[in-house]
RNA sequence: GGGCGAUUAGCUCAGCUGGCUAGAGCGCCUCCCUUACAAGGAGGAUGUCGGGGGUUCAAAUCCCUCAUCGCCUACCA
């Protein structure tokens, strides 16, 4: 069999192929690879918008989910990663509306509701859901056979069912209320769809004259055009300045309409002039005041943002055009008393960007209080845990202050509200199934409500609607509540809290146990990535290659592969910290993937020369004649297994990959693999042991890497099967369904770490001296190691082979009373002196300086500890073990100090 | 206005329940294209842990305070 693995790792040559094999073999299916006695583990994907394309935030979010899912699957759990997409009402409607406009000035209105929705479906079938393919490129191991869309028939039924249940419980009501209105989208928006932006603006001061001509009152406003809708001026009842004016009337400018001056505590004497104009139809606070005083509602702005007939000659003008012209006119007429520039927060539509207009309209609402109380109990009583925990507070704070949720939208794409209005009686019929087809309602003129539901209404049901609810399906029984929700902090209110509320309401059980909130992906300056800012890094270009603009610079990328992108994202995913990315960051993942690849090639080449019968088991390993270095590596392998598992259990993604990286890079490659070359050369039993140990350790680390770097670990693992007489991909076995490693006590030996560290320090000392002589690594040196005692010498002697091999030297352990030759230079490693015969000139001053520096550092450390030990309080209060450790350390350090001093004296 | 978070090497970040001379990656300096890997190897340099105060035998870590920067939130007419 010939091995034709390229010298550098070419992700593109493998990833698509591997993914196809996994999928064909059913590896992604719910329950794939599950083992008896293991629990279920489910994650419902945060459904991306059908209109979406994969950005770095998705890449991070899905890498984390896939890592958890793959890990749990390897642990033998009955795993489901439920995928799907969201219909994204407003966003999708906007896409298609834009298309219509581009095709030639058609609007959705001219097309009509049914035709328009048809168009949206056509668009969805043809170009929607692109992102699903992109998630595959990332390596996401979702059960695609269970892919769902929020407007699927089943999920739509769940939406209607939920609506009807809430309605019957009195938790949904219809009412005329002040809502956020988007004049561009021509729909109501929920409070959460309004973003507040700080903007520069003007505060205008207007003069309203008293009707009786006895004077005037001044009010301030940032929206002068709303004065056409004023129905009162309010002053504080305790405001001495205005006592005499309460109950009198003022005349509005231009229209001359008369309105009363009323007393209401809402007017704050400290603010502005202390008198406030009341526009109940266009301001939420004024609406409240108006309600208290029975003031008429006078709407002066139309739903499209233009002024209506109440605005005199400004009727028909856009609200902002009107403001401009109006200000001019008022200035000219002397009504305008002045203006001040201010910076204030303006509520704007999240989707369309324009300032929202508060409007009084009839809408559907959900009464949130009772739902919120139950949702709060879940976290308070520990059934749902946020990671990191501080997000619990954010979640709780919102729920404690939650206001009723406006769920109706005046758009067409979405779940139509399952309520029918009786045209004759005005009665409302709420029903899961169309009542016009129900004989019970025969003869009645029922017309369905025109509005659709807020997109988040269906998203709130996602963890159970995707499992078949309201039917009691086996999947629902097995996977609900799901295990973990992985998401960003921006949708804790929108989505997380609402899923909890709806899960509890409908199923009496939380939708998930753990919520992992990851950081936001930012550019290198710390700004959130966005298309508009041109600071986005396209994950697909990082994976597949291509060129892109980033912060005004052109980047050409050869394509690093999904594993490299995933590794870098995981590495940076530290406890909810935001990620500051730049395209160069992905080098670390790419370099590591290449390192793994080449270590794999090395192992494969050597196994080709000395094949083993089968992948080594623990027993096979134990049956070998294991040397010190082998036993050390095996112990390190166990420690790494424990640490990686622990990190994943605690959602420490960065710690997980960094631990695996450190072991792989330092222990396995830098130390063991290099040592193995010598063992292979030696042949016989030593070579067999090295091959066995190396394969075993490599196999374990491939397993550890599989959740994070699934493609490369699978490819190498498959190739390794060939060396045992098999053929890559031949068996129906896959690394991704193989067991996650568990710590093997028989291979654990904590006593090896310290002696190995000492040997490594000796080797480093030798290499350092070689380096300081400006000699190439290939130059062989002669070394004498002088121990403090004969016993220490005996300890060391069996390990000279390791020092000789790794230090490229002849090493002799000499007697404690050894007199060093003059042509040597001495380094200190603890209580050992390492004498290296010089072959070239050495910068003695520099060498001395290094040692001196070390001496100073040690002396400082010892002095600190000795002071501590001299302190009676320390001895009395610190734990005994702590004190003993300090004593031991001082003893060790004093030995090294003495050693260093002697050495320095001899230099 | 309120809340939350951050501030550690030139850069990006670890450092968890206070306790070894505070670490890693990138970058930097020296040497090496050695038959797994130059996307590599060997060695090295680099810190008033944002400032100030406090608690403690002991503080990067806990508390207070100030500064700077983020994010969320709020109806400032």
Tab-separated table of N, CA and C in Angstrom, chain A residues 26 223 335 414 430 441 471 576 687 809:
chain	number	residue	atom	x	y	z
A	26	UNK	N	-24.943	7.961	7.754
A	26	UNK	CA	-25.941	8.247	8.796
A	26	UNK	C	-25.351	8.702	10.117
A	223	UNK	N	-39.876	67.381	18.821
A	223	UNK	CA	-40.673	67.020	17.633
A	223	UNK	C	-41.786	68.050	17.444
A	335	UNK	N	-43.428	82.595	17.115
A	335	UNK	CA	-43.889	81.563	18.048
A	335	UNK	C	-42.693	80.823	18.633
A	414	UNK	N	-45.621	35.510	7.122
A	414	UNK	CA	-45.565	35.038	8.489
A	414	UNK	C	-46.775	34.203	8.808
A	430	UNK	N	-61.368	32.409	17.776
A	430	UNK	CA	-59.957	32.000	17.743
A	430	UNK	C	-59.918	30.489	17.645
A	441	UNK	N	-69.899	26.837	12.261
A	441	UNK	CA	-69.974	28.268	11.966
A	441	UNK	C	-70.677	28.545	10.639
A	471	UNK	N	-48.218	17.273	19.073
A	471	UNK	CA	-48.350	15.816	19.206
A	471	UNK	C	-47.327	15.317	20.217
A	576	UNK	N	-17.142	33.588	27.473
A	576	UNK	CA	-18.021	34.694	27.133
A	576	UNK	C	-17.337	35.991	26.744
A	687	UNK	N	11.628	-0.491	19.243
A	687	UNK	CA	10.894	0.087	18.120
A	687	UNK	C	9.413	-0.282	18.203
A	809	UNK	N	24.482	14.777	22.393
A	809	UNK	CA	25.745	14.873	23.128
A	809	UNK	C	26.138	13.516	23.685
